[in-house]
PDB file of C-alpha atoms and ligand atoms in Angstrom:
ATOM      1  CA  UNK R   1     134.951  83.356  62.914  1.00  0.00           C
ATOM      2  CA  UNK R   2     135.160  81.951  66.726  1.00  0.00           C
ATOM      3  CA  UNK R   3     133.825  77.986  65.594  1.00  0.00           C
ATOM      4  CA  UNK R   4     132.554  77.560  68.761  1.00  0.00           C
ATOM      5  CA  UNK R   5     130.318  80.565  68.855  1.00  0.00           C
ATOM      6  CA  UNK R   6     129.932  81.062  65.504  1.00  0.00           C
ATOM      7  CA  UNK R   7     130.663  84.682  65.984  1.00  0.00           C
ATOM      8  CA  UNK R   8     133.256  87.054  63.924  1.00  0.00           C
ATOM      9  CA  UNK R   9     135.199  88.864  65.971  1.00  0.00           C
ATOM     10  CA  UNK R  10     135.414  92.188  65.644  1.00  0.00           C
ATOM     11  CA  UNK R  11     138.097  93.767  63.301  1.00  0.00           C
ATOM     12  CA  UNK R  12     140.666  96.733  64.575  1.00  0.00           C
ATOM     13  CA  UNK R  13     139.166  99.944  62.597  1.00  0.00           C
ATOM     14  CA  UNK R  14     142.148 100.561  60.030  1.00  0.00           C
ATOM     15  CA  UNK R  15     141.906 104.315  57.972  1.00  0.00           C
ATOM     16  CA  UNK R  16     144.305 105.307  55.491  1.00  0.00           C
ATOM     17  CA  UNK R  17     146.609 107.461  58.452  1.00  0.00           C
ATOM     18  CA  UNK R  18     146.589 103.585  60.120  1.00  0.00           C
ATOM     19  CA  UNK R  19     147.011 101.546  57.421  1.00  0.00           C
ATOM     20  CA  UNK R  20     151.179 101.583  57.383  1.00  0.00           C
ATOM     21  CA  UNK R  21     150.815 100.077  60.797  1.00  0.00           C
ATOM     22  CA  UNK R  22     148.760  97.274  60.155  1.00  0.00           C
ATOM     23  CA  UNK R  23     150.694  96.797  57.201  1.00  0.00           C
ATOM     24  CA  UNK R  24     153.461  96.126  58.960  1.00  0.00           C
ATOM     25  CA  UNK R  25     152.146  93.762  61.493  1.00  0.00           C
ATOM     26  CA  UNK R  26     151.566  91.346  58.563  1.00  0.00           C
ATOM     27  CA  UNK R  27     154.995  91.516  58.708  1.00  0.00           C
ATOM     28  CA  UNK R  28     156.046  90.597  61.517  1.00  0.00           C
ATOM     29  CA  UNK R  29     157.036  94.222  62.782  1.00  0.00           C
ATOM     30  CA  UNK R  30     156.007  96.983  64.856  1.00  0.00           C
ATOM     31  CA  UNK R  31     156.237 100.125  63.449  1.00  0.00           C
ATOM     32  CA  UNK R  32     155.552 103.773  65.015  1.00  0.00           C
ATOM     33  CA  UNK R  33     155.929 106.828  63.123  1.00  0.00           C
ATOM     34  CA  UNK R  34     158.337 109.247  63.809  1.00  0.00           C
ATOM     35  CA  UNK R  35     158.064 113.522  63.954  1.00  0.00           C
ATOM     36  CA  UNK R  36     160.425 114.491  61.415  1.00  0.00           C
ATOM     37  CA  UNK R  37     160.344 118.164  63.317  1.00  0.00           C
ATOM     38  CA  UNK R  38     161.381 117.358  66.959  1.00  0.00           C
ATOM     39  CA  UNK R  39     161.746 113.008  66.209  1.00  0.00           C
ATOM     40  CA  UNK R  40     159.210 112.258  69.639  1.00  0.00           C
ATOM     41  CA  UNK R  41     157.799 108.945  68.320  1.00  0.00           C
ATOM     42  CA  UNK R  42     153.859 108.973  67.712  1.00  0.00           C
ATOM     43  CA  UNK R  43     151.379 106.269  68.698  1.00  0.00           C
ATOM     44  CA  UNK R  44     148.689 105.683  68.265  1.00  0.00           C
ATOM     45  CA  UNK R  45     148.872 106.410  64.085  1.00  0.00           C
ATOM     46  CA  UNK R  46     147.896 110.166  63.582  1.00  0.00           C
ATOM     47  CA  UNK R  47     148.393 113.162  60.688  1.00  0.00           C
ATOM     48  CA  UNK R  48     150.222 115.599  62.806  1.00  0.00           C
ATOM     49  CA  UNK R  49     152.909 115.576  65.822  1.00  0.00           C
ATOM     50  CA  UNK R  50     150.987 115.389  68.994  1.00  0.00           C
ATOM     51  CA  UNK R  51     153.823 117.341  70.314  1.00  0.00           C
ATOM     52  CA  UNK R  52     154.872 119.839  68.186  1.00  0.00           C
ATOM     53  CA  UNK R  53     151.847 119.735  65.777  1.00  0.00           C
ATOM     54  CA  UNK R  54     153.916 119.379  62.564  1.00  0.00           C
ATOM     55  CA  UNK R  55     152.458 117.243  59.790  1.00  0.00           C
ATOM     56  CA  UNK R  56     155.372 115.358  58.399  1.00  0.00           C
ATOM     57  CA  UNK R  57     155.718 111.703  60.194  1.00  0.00           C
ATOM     58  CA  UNK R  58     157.553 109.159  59.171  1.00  0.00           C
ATOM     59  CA  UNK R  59     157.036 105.328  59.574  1.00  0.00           C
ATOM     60  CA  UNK R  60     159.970 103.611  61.568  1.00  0.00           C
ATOM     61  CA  UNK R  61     160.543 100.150  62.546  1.00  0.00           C
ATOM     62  CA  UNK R  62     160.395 100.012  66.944  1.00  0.00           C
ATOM     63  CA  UNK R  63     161.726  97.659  69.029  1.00  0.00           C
ATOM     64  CA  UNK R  64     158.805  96.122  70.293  1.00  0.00           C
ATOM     65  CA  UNK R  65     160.128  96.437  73.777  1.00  0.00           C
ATOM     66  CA  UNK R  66     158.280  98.036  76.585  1.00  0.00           C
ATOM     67  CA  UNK R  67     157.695  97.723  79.978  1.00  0.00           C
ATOM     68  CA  UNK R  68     153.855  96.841  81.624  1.00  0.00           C
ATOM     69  CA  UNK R  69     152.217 100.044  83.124  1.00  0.00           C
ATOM     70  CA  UNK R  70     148.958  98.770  84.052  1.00  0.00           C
ATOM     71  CA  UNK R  71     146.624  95.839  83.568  1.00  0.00           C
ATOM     72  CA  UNK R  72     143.099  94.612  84.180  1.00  0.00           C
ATOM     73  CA  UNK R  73     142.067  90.667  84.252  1.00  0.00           C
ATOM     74  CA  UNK R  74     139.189  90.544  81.828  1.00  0.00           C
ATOM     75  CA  UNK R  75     136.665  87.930  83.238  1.00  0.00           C
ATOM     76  CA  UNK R  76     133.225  88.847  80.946  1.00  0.00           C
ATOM     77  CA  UNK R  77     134.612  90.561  77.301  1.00  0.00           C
ATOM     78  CA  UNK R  78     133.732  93.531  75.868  1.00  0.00           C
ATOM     79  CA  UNK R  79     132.521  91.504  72.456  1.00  0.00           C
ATOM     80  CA  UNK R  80     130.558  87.889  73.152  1.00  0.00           C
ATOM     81  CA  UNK R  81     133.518  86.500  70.331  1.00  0.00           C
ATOM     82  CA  UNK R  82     136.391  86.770  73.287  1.00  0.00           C
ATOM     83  CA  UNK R  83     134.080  85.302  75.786  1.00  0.00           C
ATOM     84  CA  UNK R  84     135.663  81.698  75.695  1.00  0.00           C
ATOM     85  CA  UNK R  85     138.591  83.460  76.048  1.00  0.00           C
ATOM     86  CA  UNK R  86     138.212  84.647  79.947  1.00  0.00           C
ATOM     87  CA  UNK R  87     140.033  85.063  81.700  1.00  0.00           C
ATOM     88  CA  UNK R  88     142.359  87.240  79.569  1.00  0.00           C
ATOM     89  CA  UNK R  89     144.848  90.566  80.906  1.00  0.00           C
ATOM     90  CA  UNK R  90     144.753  93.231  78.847  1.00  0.00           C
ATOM     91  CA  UNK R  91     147.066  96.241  79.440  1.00  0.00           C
ATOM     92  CA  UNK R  92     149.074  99.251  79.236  1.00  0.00           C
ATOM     93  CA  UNK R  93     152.961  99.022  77.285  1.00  0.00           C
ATOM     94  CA  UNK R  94     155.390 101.984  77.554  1.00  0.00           C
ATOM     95  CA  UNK R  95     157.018 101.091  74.783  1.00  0.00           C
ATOM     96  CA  UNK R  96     160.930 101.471  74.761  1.00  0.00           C
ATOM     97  CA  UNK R  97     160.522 104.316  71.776  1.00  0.00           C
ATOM     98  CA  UNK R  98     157.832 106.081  74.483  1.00  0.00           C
ATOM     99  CA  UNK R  99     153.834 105.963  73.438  1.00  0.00           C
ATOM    100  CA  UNK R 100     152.294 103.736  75.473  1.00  0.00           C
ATOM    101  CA  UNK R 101     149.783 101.190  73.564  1.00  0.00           C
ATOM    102  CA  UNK R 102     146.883  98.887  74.827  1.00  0.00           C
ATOM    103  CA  UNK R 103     147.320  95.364  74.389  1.00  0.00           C
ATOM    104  CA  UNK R 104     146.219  91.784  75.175  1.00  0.00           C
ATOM    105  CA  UNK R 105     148.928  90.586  77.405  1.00  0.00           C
ATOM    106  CA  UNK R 106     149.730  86.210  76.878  1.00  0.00           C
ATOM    107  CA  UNK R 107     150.885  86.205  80.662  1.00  0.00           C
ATOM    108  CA  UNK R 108     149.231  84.378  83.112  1.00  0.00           C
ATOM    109  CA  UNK R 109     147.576  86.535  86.084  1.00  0.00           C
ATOM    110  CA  UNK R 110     150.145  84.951  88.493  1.00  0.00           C
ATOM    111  CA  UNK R 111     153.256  86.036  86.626  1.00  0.00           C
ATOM    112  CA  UNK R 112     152.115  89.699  86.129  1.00  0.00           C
ATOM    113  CA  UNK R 113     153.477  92.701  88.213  1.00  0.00           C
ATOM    114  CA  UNK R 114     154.620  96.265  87.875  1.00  0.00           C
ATOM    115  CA  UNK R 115     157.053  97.497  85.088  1.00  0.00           C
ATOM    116  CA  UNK R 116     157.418  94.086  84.066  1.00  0.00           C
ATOM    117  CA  UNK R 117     159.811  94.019  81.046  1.00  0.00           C
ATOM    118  CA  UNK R 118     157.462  92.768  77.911  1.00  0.00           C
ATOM    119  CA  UNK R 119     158.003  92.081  73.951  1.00  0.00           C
ATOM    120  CA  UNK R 120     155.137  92.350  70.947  1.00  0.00           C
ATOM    121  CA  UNK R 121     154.279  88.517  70.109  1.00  0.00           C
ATOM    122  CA  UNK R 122     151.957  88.836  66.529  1.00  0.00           C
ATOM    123  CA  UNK R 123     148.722  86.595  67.062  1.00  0.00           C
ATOM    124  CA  UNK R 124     146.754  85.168  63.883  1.00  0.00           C
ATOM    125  CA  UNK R 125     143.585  85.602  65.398  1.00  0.00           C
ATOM    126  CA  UNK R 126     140.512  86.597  63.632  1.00  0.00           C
ATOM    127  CA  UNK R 127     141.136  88.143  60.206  1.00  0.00           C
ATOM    128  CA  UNK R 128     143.806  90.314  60.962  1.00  0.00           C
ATOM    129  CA  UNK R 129     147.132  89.746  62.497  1.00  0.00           C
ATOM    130  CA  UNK R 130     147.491  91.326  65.935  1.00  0.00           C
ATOM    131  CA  UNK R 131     150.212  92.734  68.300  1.00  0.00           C
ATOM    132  CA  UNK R 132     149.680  91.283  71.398  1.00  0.00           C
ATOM    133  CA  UNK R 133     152.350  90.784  73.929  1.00  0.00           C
ATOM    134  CA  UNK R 134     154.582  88.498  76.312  1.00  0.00           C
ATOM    135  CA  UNK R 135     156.673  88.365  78.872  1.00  0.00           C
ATOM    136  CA  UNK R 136     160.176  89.665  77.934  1.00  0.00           C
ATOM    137  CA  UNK R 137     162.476  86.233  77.363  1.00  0.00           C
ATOM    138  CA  UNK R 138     165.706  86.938  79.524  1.00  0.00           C
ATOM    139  CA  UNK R 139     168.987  87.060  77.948  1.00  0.00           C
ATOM    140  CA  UNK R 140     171.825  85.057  77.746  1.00  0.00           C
TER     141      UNK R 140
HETATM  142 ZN1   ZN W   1     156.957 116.787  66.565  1.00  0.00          ZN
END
């Protein structure tokens, strides 16, 4: 519940194929399944290889690397709860395993560009954990 608006925001839509995946975000991980078959990684959560089409996936820990695609500065949400929010970037990560994933990116709109190296950061927002992500920190 959003205490200023008094609105709930709206949940992610989690079925039993999903389920492993937010699982694991209440842990602190990303995970993507796996094709057993021809091992392309799958994302978003499904029951058969988009690529091959076989039906046994397994559930693998990623990175939670990826580089920014694409983004779009959200100045009215989609759902009156993220209004106070604005403005917000959402996005597109290639991850480094390969599906790409949409996201809420916690970069400013002055520090984003191109292919911009990026890693998951979990946000306890609403009633369900969620992977959002950040600006990759640089190494040492
Ligand atoms: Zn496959």
């Amino acid at each position: 519940m959003n205490p200023k608006t008094n609105i709930s925001l709206p949940r992610p839509t989690i079925t039993p194929v999903s389920q492993p995946f937010w699982d694991s975000i209440k842990q602190g991980k990303l995970t993507l399944q796996q094709c057993d078959k021809c091992l392309d990684w799958v994302f978003y959560p499904r029951e058969h290889c988009p690529h091959c089409f076989h039906d046994q996936l397994t559930w693998q820990e990623a990175s939670g690397y990826g580089q920014l695609t694409t983004w779009s500065v959200i100045y009215r949400a989609g759902h009156p709860a993220w209004q106070e929010l604005t403005p917000y970037i959402v996005g597109i990560v290639k991850l480094a395993e390969g599906p790409s994933l949409l996201t809420h990116l916690l970069i400013e709109e002055k520090d984003v560009f191109h292919l911009m190296e990026v890693e998951m950061d979990i946000q306890e927002i609403g009633p369900h954990p969620l992977p959002f992500f950040k600006k990759k920190k640089e190494e040492n």
